PDB file of N, CA, C and O in Angstrom:
ATOM      1  N   MET A   1      -1.500 126.458  99.785  1.00  0.00           N
ATOM      2  CA  MET A   1      -1.077 127.118 100.854  1.00  0.00           C
ATOM      3  C   MET A   1      -1.483 126.276 102.145  1.00  0.00           C
ATOM      4  O   MET A   1      -2.596 125.643 102.196  1.00  0.00           O
ATOM      5  N   GLU A   2      -0.765 126.125 103.009  1.00  0.00           N
ATOM      6  CA  GLU A   2      -1.006 125.381 104.275  1.00  0.00           C
ATOM      7  C   GLU A   2      -1.939 126.264 105.121  1.00  0.00           C
ATOM      8  O   GLU A   2      -1.838 127.325 105.425  1.00  0.00           O
ATOM      9  N   ALA A   3      -2.930 125.419 105.742  1.00  0.00           N
ATOM     10  CA  ALA A   3      -3.943 126.015 106.491  1.00  0.00           C
ATOM     11  C   ALA A   3      -3.320 126.189 107.947  1.00  0.00           C
ATOM     12  O   ALA A   3      -2.483 125.600 108.437  1.00  0.00           O
ATOM     13  N   LYS A   4      -3.619 127.460 108.536  1.00  0.00           N
ATOM     14  CA  LYS A   4      -3.039 127.877 109.727  1.00  0.00           C
ATOM     15  C   LYS A   4      -3.709 127.143 110.870  1.00  0.00           C
ATOM     16  O   LYS A   4      -4.928 127.047 110.905  1.00  0.00           O
ATOM     17  N   SER A   5      -2.978 126.557 111.789  1.00  0.00           N
ATOM     18  CA  SER A   5      -3.574 125.947 113.000  1.00  0.00           C
ATOM     19  C   SER A   5      -3.421 126.716 114.161  1.00  0.00           C
ATOM     20  O   SER A   5      -2.364 127.127 114.482  1.00  0.00           O
ATOM     21  N   PHE A   6      -4.580 126.770 114.973  1.00  0.00           N
ATOM     22  CA  PHE A   6      -4.411 127.426 116.280  1.00  0.00           C
ATOM     23  C   PHE A   6      -5.576 126.803 117.078  1.00  0.00           C
ATOM     24  O   PHE A   6      -6.539 126.253 116.671  1.00  0.00           O
ATOM     25  N   ASP A   7      -5.492 126.949 118.443  1.00  0.00           N
ATOM     26  CA  ASP A   7      -6.312 126.347 119.369  1.00  0.00           C
ATOM     27  C   ASP A   7      -6.943 127.378 120.320  1.00  0.00           C
ATOM     28  O   ASP A   7      -6.320 128.537 120.427  1.00  0.00           O
ATOM     29  N   LEU A   8      -7.964 127.166 121.182  1.00  0.00           N
ATOM     30  CA  LEU A   8      -8.499 127.972 122.177  1.00  0.00           C
ATOM     31  C   LEU A   8      -7.076 128.116 123.169  1.00  0.00           C
ATOM     32  O   LEU A   8      -6.330 127.310 123.515  1.00  0.00           O
ATOM     33  N   ASN A   9      -7.076 129.329 123.617  1.00  0.00           N
ATOM     34  CA  ASN A   9      -6.074 129.885 124.597  1.00  0.00           C
ATOM     35  C   ASN A   9      -4.648 130.054 123.964  1.00  0.00           C
ATOM     36  O   ASN A   9      -3.667 130.400 124.766  1.00  0.00           O
ATOM     37  N   ASP A  10      -4.595 129.783 122.601  1.00  0.00           N
ATOM     38  CA  ASP A  10      -3.149 130.153 122.123  1.00  0.00           C
ATOM     39  C   ASP A  10      -2.842 131.770 122.140  1.00  0.00           C
ATOM     40  O   ASP A  10      -3.925 132.407 121.908  1.00  0.00           O
ATOM     41  N   VAL A  11      -1.722 132.109 122.159  1.00  0.00           N
ATOM     42  CA  VAL A  11      -1.353 133.614 121.788  1.00  0.00           C
ATOM     43  C   VAL A  11      -0.881 133.643 120.421  1.00  0.00           C
ATOM     44  O   VAL A  11       0.254 132.907 120.176  1.00  0.00           O
ATOM     45  N   VAL A  12      -1.478 134.457 119.587  1.00  0.00           N
ATOM     46  CA  VAL A  12      -1.190 134.572 118.314  1.00  0.00           C
ATOM     47  C   VAL A  12      -0.660 136.142 118.029  1.00  0.00           C
ATOM     48  O   VAL A  12      -0.888 136.928 118.682  1.00  0.00           O
ATOM     49  N   GLU A  13       0.248 136.066 116.822  1.00  0.00           N
ATOM     50  CA  GLU A  13       0.592 137.437 116.450  1.00  0.00           C
ATOM     51  C   GLU A  13      -0.291 137.781 115.161  1.00  0.00           C
ATOM     52  O   GLU A  13      -0.339 137.110 114.245  1.00  0.00           O
ATOM     53  N   MET A  14      -0.685 139.048 115.140  1.00  0.00           N
ATOM     54  CA  MET A  14      -1.595 139.618 113.982  1.00  0.00           C
ATOM     55  C   MET A  14      -0.729 140.261 113.175  1.00  0.00           C
ATOM     56  O   MET A  14       0.415 140.859 113.473  1.00  0.00           O
ATOM     57  N   LYS A  15      -1.179 140.548 111.817  1.00  0.00           N
ATOM     58  CA  LYS A  15      -0.424 141.376 111.053  1.00  0.00           C
ATOM     59  C   LYS A  15      -0.214 142.839 111.265  1.00  0.00           C
ATOM     60  O   LYS A  15       0.884 143.278 111.129  1.00  0.00           O
ATOM     61  N   LYS A  16      -1.352 143.330 111.721  1.00  0.00           N
ATOM     62  CA  LYS A  16      -1.336 144.862 112.374  1.00  0.00           C
ATOM     63  C   LYS A  16      -1.270 144.936 113.771  1.00  0.00           C
ATOM     64  O   LYS A  16      -1.898 144.123 114.329  1.00  0.00           O
ATOM     65  N   GLN A  17      -0.563 145.956 114.036  1.00  0.00           N
ATOM     66  CA  GLN A  17      -0.427 146.164 115.590  1.00  0.00           C
ATOM     67  C   GLN A  17      -1.700 146.891 116.063  1.00  0.00           C
ATOM     68  O   GLN A  17      -2.349 147.644 115.528  1.00  0.00           O
ATOM     69  N   HIS A  18      -1.954 146.549 117.385  1.00  0.00           N
ATOM     70  CA  HIS A  18      -3.161 147.168 118.082  1.00  0.00           C
ATOM     71  C   HIS A  18      -2.764 148.553 118.536  1.00  0.00           C
ATOM     72  O   HIS A  18      -1.498 148.832 118.683  1.00  0.00           O
ATOM     73  N   PRO A  19      -3.484 149.508 118.529  1.00  0.00           N
ATOM     74  CA  PRO A  19      -3.332 150.872 118.971  1.00  0.00           C
ATOM     75  C   PRO A  19      -2.606 151.072 120.299  1.00  0.00           C
ATOM     76  O   PRO A  19      -1.773 152.050 120.514  1.00  0.00           O
ATOM     77  N   CYS A  20      -2.681 150.009 121.232  1.00  0.00           N
ATOM     78  CA  CYS A  20      -2.033 150.140 122.566  1.00  0.00           C
ATOM     79  C   CYS A  20      -0.585 149.822 122.282  1.00  0.00           C
ATOM     80  O   CYS A  20       0.231 149.899 123.370  1.00  0.00           O
ATOM     81  N   GLY A  21      -0.163 149.132 121.203  1.00  0.00           N
ATOM     82  CA  GLY A  21       1.381 149.048 121.004  1.00  0.00           C
ATOM     83  C   GLY A  21       1.718 147.599 120.699  1.00  0.00           C
ATOM     84  O   GLY A  21       2.863 147.302 120.633  1.00  0.00           O
ATOM     85  N   THR A  22       0.852 146.577 121.061  1.00  0.00           N
ATOM     86  CA  THR A  22       1.085 145.189 120.981  1.00  0.00           C
ATOM     87  C   THR A  22       0.382 144.538 119.956  1.00  0.00           C
ATOM     88  O   THR A  22      -0.547 145.045 119.488  1.00  0.00           O
ATOM     89  N   ASN A  23       0.874 143.485 119.329  1.00  0.00           N
ATOM     90  CA  ASN A  23       0.241 142.636 118.464  1.00  0.00           C
ATOM     91  C   ASN A  23       0.196 141.205 118.779  1.00  0.00           C
ATOM     92  O   ASN A  23       0.018 140.245 118.025  1.00  0.00           O
ATOM     93  N   ALA A  24       0.208 140.986 120.175  1.00  0.00           N
ATOM     94  CA  ALA A  24      -0.119 139.590 120.639  1.00  0.00           C
ATOM     95  C   ALA A  24      -1.638 139.482 121.134  1.00  0.00           C
ATOM     96  O   ALA A  24      -1.973 140.503 121.872  1.00  0.00           O
ATOM     97  N   TRP A  25      -2.248 138.571 120.710  1.00  0.00           N
ATOM     98  CA  TRP A  25      -3.661 138.212 120.991  1.00  0.00           C
ATOM     99  C   TRP A  25      -3.912 137.001 121.467  1.00  0.00           C
ATOM    100  O   TRP A  25      -3.305 135.898 120.989  1.00  0.00           O
ATOM    101  N   LYS A  26      -4.842 136.776 122.594  1.00  0.00           N
ATOM    102  CA  LYS A  26      -5.113 135.316 122.982  1.00  0.00           C
ATOM    103  C   LYS A  26      -6.477 135.004 122.465  1.00  0.00           C
ATOM    104  O   LYS A  26      -7.438 135.699 122.433  1.00  0.00           O
ATOM    105  N   VAL A  27      -6.558 133.868 121.927  1.00  0.00           N
ATOM    106  CA  VAL A  27      -7.715 133.232 121.417  1.00  0.00           C
ATOM    107  C   VAL A  27      -8.728 132.899 122.545  1.00  0.00           C
ATOM    108  O   VAL A  27      -8.210 131.811 123.144  1.00  0.00           O
ATOM    109  N   ILE A  28      -9.912 133.450 122.773  1.00  0.00           N
ATOM    110  CA  ILE A  28     -10.549 133.120 123.869  1.00  0.00           C
ATOM    111  C   ILE A  28     -12.034 132.540 123.548  1.00  0.00           C
ATOM    112  O   ILE A  28     -12.810 132.080 124.415  1.00  0.00           O
ATOM    113  N   ARG A  29     -12.417 132.495 122.254  1.00  0.00           N
ATOM    114  CA  ARG A  29     -13.525 131.822 121.709  1.00  0.00           C
ATOM    115  C   ARG A  29     -13.452 131.432 120.304  1.00  0.00           C
ATOM    116  O   ARG A  29     -12.836 132.082 119.564  1.00  0.00           O
ATOM    117  N   MET A  30     -13.840 130.197 120.022  1.00  0.00           N
ATOM    118  CA  MET A  30     -13.748 129.591 118.760  1.00  0.00           C
ATOM    119  C   MET A  30     -15.092 129.095 118.251  1.00  0.00           C
ATOM    120  O   MET A  30     -15.904 128.688 119.018  1.00  0.00           O
ATOM    121  N   GLY A  31     -15.288 129.248 116.931  1.00  0.00           N
ATOM    122  CA  GLY A  31     -16.555 128.893 116.312  1.00  0.00           C
ATOM    123  C   GLY A  31     -16.490 129.503 114.977  1.00  0.00           C
ATOM    124  O   GLY A  31     -15.417 129.435 114.338  1.00  0.00           O
ATOM    125  N   ALA A  32     -17.719 129.809 114.408  1.00  0.00           N
ATOM    126  CA  ALA A  32     -17.778 130.429 113.077  1.00  0.00           C
ATOM    127  C   ALA A  32     -17.025 131.780 113.222  1.00  0.00           C
ATOM    128  O   ALA A  32     -16.512 132.195 112.230  1.00  0.00           O
ATOM    129  N   ASP A  33     -17.071 132.388 114.364  1.00  0.00           N
ATOM    130  CA  ASP A  33     -16.375 133.642 114.536  1.00  0.00           C
ATOM    131  C   ASP A  33     -15.421 133.413 115.790  1.00  0.00           C
ATOM    132  O   ASP A  33     -15.425 132.305 116.428  1.00  0.00           O
ATOM    133  N   ILE A  34     -14.377 134.205 115.648  1.00  0.00           N
ATOM    134  CA  ILE A  34     -13.117 134.077 116.582  1.00  0.00           C
ATOM    135  C   ILE A  34     -13.070 135.314 117.519  1.00  0.00           C
ATOM    136  O   ILE A  34     -13.182 136.373 117.050  1.00  0.00           O
ATOM    137  N   ARG A  35     -13.218 135.213 118.770  1.00  0.00           N
ATOM    138  CA  ARG A  35     -12.971 136.186 119.734  1.00  0.00           C
ATOM    139  C   ARG A  35     -11.390 136.204 120.291  1.00  0.00           C
ATOM    140  O   ARG A  35     -11.057 135.092 120.775  1.00  0.00           O
ATOM    141  N   ILE A  36     -10.662 137.245 120.101  1.00  0.00           N
ATOM    142  CA  ILE A  36      -9.545 137.414 120.527  1.00  0.00           C
ATOM    143  C   ILE A  36      -9.413 138.504 121.482  1.00  0.00           C
ATOM    144  O   ILE A  36     -10.064 139.710 121.480  1.00  0.00           O
ATOM    145  N   LYS A  37      -8.363 138.498 122.527  1.00  0.00           N
ATOM    146  CA  LYS A  37      -8.275 139.453 123.433  1.00  0.00           C
ATOM    147  C   LYS A  37      -6.681 140.013 123.438  1.00  0.00           C
ATOM    148  O   LYS A  37      -5.773 139.183 123.370  1.00  0.00           O
ATOM    149  N   CYS A  38      -6.682 141.481 123.441  1.00  0.00           N
ATOM    150  CA  CYS A  38      -5.325 141.995 123.363  1.00  0.00           C
ATOM    151  C   CYS A  38      -4.483 141.589 124.681  1.00  0.00           C
ATOM    152  O   CYS A  38      -5.127 141.870 125.761  1.00  0.00           O
ATOM    153  N   GLU A  39      -3.435 141.200 124.496  1.00  0.00           N
ATOM    154  CA  GLU A  39      -2.480 140.896 125.710  1.00  0.00           C
ATOM    155  C   GLU A  39      -2.024 142.165 126.400  1.00  0.00           C
ATOM    156  O   GLU A  39      -1.613 142.238 127.595  1.00  0.00           O
ATOM    157  N   GLY A  40      -2.024 143.295 125.603  1.00  0.00           N
ATOM    158  CA  GLY A  40      -1.473 144.621 126.239  1.00  0.00           C
ATOM    159  C   GLY A  40      -2.630 145.269 127.137  1.00  0.00           C
ATOM    160  O   GLY A  40      -2.379 145.570 128.208  1.00  0.00           O
ATOM    161  N   CYS A  41      -3.730 145.651 126.510  1.00  0.00           N
ATOM    162  CA  CYS A  41      -4.709 146.499 127.015  1.00  0.00           C
ATOM    163  C   CYS A  41      -5.941 145.605 127.612  1.00  0.00           C
ATOM    164  O   CYS A  41      -6.804 146.124 128.379  1.00  0.00           O
ATOM    165  N   GLY A  42      -6.194 144.408 127.026  1.00  0.00           N
ATOM    166  CA  GLY A  42      -7.336 143.653 127.455  1.00  0.00           C
ATOM    167  C   GLY A  42      -8.590 143.629 126.618  1.00  0.00           C
ATOM    168  O   GLY A  42      -9.558 143.134 126.848  1.00  0.00           O
ATOM    169  N   HIS A  43      -8.501 144.653 125.632  1.00  0.00           N
ATOM    170  CA  HIS A  43      -9.698 144.881 124.683  1.00  0.00           C
ATOM    171  C   HIS A  43      -9.865 143.550 123.981  1.00  0.00           C
ATOM    172  O   HIS A  43      -8.996 142.818 123.456  1.00  0.00           O
ATOM    173  N   SER A  44     -11.119 143.081 123.648  1.00  0.00           N
ATOM    174  CA  SER A  44     -11.451 141.930 122.940  1.00  0.00           C
ATOM    175  C   SER A  44     -12.314 142.197 121.645  1.00  0.00           C
ATOM    176  O   SER A  44     -12.985 143.204 121.627  1.00  0.00           O
ATOM    177  N   VAL A  45     -12.009 141.512 120.599  1.00  0.00           N
ATOM    178  CA  VAL A  45     -12.736 141.705 119.354  1.00  0.00           C
ATOM    179  C   VAL A  45     -13.190 140.367 118.826  1.00  0.00           C
ATOM    180  O   VAL A  45     -12.576 139.398 118.888  1.00  0.00           O
ATOM    181  N   LEU A  46     -14.377 140.353 118.063  1.00  0.00           N
ATOM    182  CA  LEU A  46     -14.924 139.223 117.552  1.00  0.00           C
ATOM    183  C   LEU A  46     -14.859 139.423 116.064  1.00  0.00           C
ATOM    184  O   LEU A  46     -15.478 140.462 115.555  1.00  0.00           O
ATOM    185  N   ILE A  47     -14.194 138.523 115.421  1.00  0.00           N
ATOM    186  CA  ILE A  47     -14.103 138.740 113.953  1.00  0.00           C
ATOM    187  C   ILE A  47     -14.365 137.219 113.320  1.00  0.00           C
ATOM    188  O   ILE A  47     -14.283 136.283 113.827  1.00  0.00           O
ATOM    189  N   PRO A  48     -14.866 137.317 112.062  1.00  0.00           N
ATOM    190  CA  PRO A  48     -15.132 136.049 111.327  1.00  0.00           C
ATOM    191  C   PRO A  48     -13.965 135.196 111.198  1.00  0.00           C
ATOM    192  O   PRO A  48     -12.820 135.773 111.003  1.00  0.00           O
ATOM    193  N   ARG A  49     -14.107 133.848 111.082  1.00  0.00           N
ATOM    194  CA  ARG A  49     -12.891 132.906 111.050  1.00  0.00           C
ATOM    195  C   ARG A  49     -12.130 133.179 109.763  1.00  0.00           C
ATOM    196  O   ARG A  49     -10.838 133.295 109.922  1.00  0.00           O
ATOM    197  N   ARG A  50     -12.831 133.331 108.766  1.00  0.00           N
ATOM    198  CA  ARG A  50     -11.910 133.617 107.395  1.00  0.00           C
ATOM    199  C   ARG A  50     -11.194 134.827 107.612  1.00  0.00           C
ATOM    200  O   ARG A  50     -10.067 134.790 107.185  1.00  0.00           O
ATOM    201  N   GLU A  51     -11.638 135.895 108.027  1.00  0.00           N
ATOM    202  CA  GLU A  51     -10.889 137.199 108.253  1.00  0.00           C
ATOM    203  C   GLU A  51      -9.760 137.008 109.143  1.00  0.00           C
ATOM    204  O   GLU A  51      -8.520 137.422 108.964  1.00  0.00           O
ATOM    205  N   PHE A  52      -9.978 136.349 110.323  1.00  0.00           N
ATOM    206  CA  PHE A  52      -8.840 135.961 111.338  1.00  0.00           C
ATOM    207  C   PHE A  52      -7.836 135.221 110.764  1.00  0.00           C
ATOM    208  O   PHE A  52      -6.601 135.527 110.818  1.00  0.00           O
ATOM    209  N   GLU A  53      -8.172 134.255 109.894  1.00  0.00           N
ATOM    210  CA  GLU A  53      -7.100 133.420 109.332  1.00  0.00           C
ATOM    211  C   GLU A  53      -6.163 134.136 108.316  1.00  0.00           C
ATOM    212  O   GLU A  53      -5.029 133.866 108.222  1.00  0.00           O
ATOM    213  N   LYS A  54      -6.775 135.261 107.604  1.00  0.00           N
ATOM    214  CA  LYS A  54      -6.101 136.054 106.865  1.00  0.00           C
ATOM    215  C   LYS A  54      -5.135 136.986 107.494  1.00  0.00           C
ATOM    216  O   LYS A  54      -3.987 137.371 107.103  1.00  0.00           O
ATOM    217  N   LYS A  55      -5.581 137.458 108.714  1.00  0.00           N
ATOM    218  CA  LYS A  55      -4.847 138.591 109.411  1.00  0.00           C
ATOM    219  C   LYS A  55      -3.928 137.944 110.213  1.00  0.00           C
ATOM    220  O   LYS A  55      -3.031 138.680 110.769  1.00  0.00           O
ATOM    221  N   MET A  56      -3.964 136.627 110.817  1.00  0.00           N
ATOM    222  CA  MET A  56      -2.994 136.085 111.646  1.00  0.00           C
ATOM    223  C   MET A  56      -1.716 135.637 111.044  1.00  0.00           C
ATOM    224  O   MET A  56      -1.624 135.218 109.904  1.00  0.00           O
ATOM    225  N   LYS A  57      -0.729 136.108 111.523  1.00  0.00           N
ATOM    226  CA  LYS A  57       0.822 135.801 111.229  1.00  0.00           C
ATOM    227  C   LYS A  57       1.330 134.361 111.648  1.00  0.00           C
ATOM    228  O   LYS A  57       1.430 133.516 110.789  1.00  0.00           O
ATOM    229  N   LYS A  58       1.152 134.304 112.907  1.00  0.00           N
ATOM    230  CA  LYS A  58       1.791 133.080 113.482  1.00  0.00           C
ATOM    231  C   LYS A  58       1.236 132.823 114.867  1.00  0.00           C
ATOM    232  O   LYS A  58       0.775 133.743 115.630  1.00  0.00           O
ATOM    233  N   VAL A  59       1.370 131.524 115.498  1.00  0.00           N
ATOM    234  CA  VAL A  59       1.177 131.314 116.829  1.00  0.00           C
ATOM    235  C   VAL A  59       2.397 131.667 117.719  1.00  0.00           C
ATOM    236  O   VAL A  59       3.529 130.983 117.345  1.00  0.00           O
ATOM    237  N   ILE A  60       2.419 132.426 118.691  1.00  0.00           N
ATOM    238  CA  ILE A  60       3.680 132.659 119.581  1.00  0.00           C
ATOM    239  C   ILE A  60       3.707 131.847 120.656  1.00  0.00           C
ATOM    240  O   ILE A  60       4.685 131.272 120.880  1.00  0.00           O
ATOM    241  N   VAL A  61       2.508 131.538 121.210  1.00  0.00           N
ATOM    242  CA  VAL A  61       2.518 130.654 122.496  1.00  0.00           C
ATOM    243  C   VAL A  61       1.376 129.685 122.239  1.00  0.00           C
ATOM    244  O   VAL A  61       0.288 130.039 122.247  1.00  0.00           O
ATOM    245  N   LYS A  62       1.801 128.244 122.182  1.00  0.00           N
ATOM    246  CA  LYS A  62       0.653 127.321 122.149  1.00  0.00           C
ATOM    247  C   LYS A  62       0.132 127.225 123.599  1.00  0.00           C
ATOM    248  O   LYS A  62       0.830 127.099 124.597  1.00  0.00           O
ATOM    249  N   SER A  63      -1.144 126.827 123.664  1.00  0.00           N
ATOM    250  CA  SER A  63      -1.868 126.441 124.972  1.00  0.00           C
ATOM    251  C   SER A  63      -1.314 125.166 125.380  1.00  0.00           C
ATOM    252  O   SER A  63      -1.064 124.193 124.508  1.00  0.00           O
ATOM    253  N   ASN A  64      -1.271 124.829 126.621  1.00  0.00           N
ATOM    254  CA  ASN A  64      -0.824 123.577 126.915  1.00  0.00           C
ATOM    255  C   ASN A  64      -2.119 122.747 127.495  1.00  0.00           C
ATOM    256  O   ASN A  64      -1.874 121.961 128.493  1.00  0.00           O
ATOM    257  N   SER A  65      -3.246 122.833 126.888  1.00  0.00           N
ATOM    258  CA  SER A  65      -4.359 122.058 127.313  1.00  0.00           C
ATOM    259  C   SER A  65      -4.405 120.695 126.620  1.00  0.00           C
ATOM    260  O   SER A  65      -4.416 120.785 125.234  1.00  0.00           O
ATOM    261  N   GLU A  66      -4.270 119.665 127.239  1.00  0.00           N
ATOM    262  CA  GLU A  66      -4.272 118.300 126.567  1.00  0.00           C
ATOM    263  C   GLU A  66      -5.694 117.865 126.550  1.00  0.00           C
ATOM    264  O   GLU A  66      -6.263 117.446 127.696  1.00  0.00           O
ATOM    265  N   GLN A  67      -6.263 117.550 125.508  1.00  0.00           N
ATOM    266  CA  GLN A  67      -7.534 116.968 125.303  1.00  0.00           C
ATOM    267  C   GLN A  67      -7.535 115.660 124.616  1.00  0.00           C
ATOM    268  O   GLN A  67      -6.934 115.299 123.713  1.00  0.00           O
TER     269      GLN A  67
END
């Protein structure tokens, strides 16, 4: 199975919808844990990287930071 690739400031789609009605999340912190922020209501969640990679469907919008 191919490893999912994502970067800081990418907007990703999760498998389950947030209670506010959207499933678009922005990656705002990366490390052993990933912090994502809901694009609908602004709620942020810190989850372990392994769990995040299982629950992420796809990248909706790639960040345009060139490093």
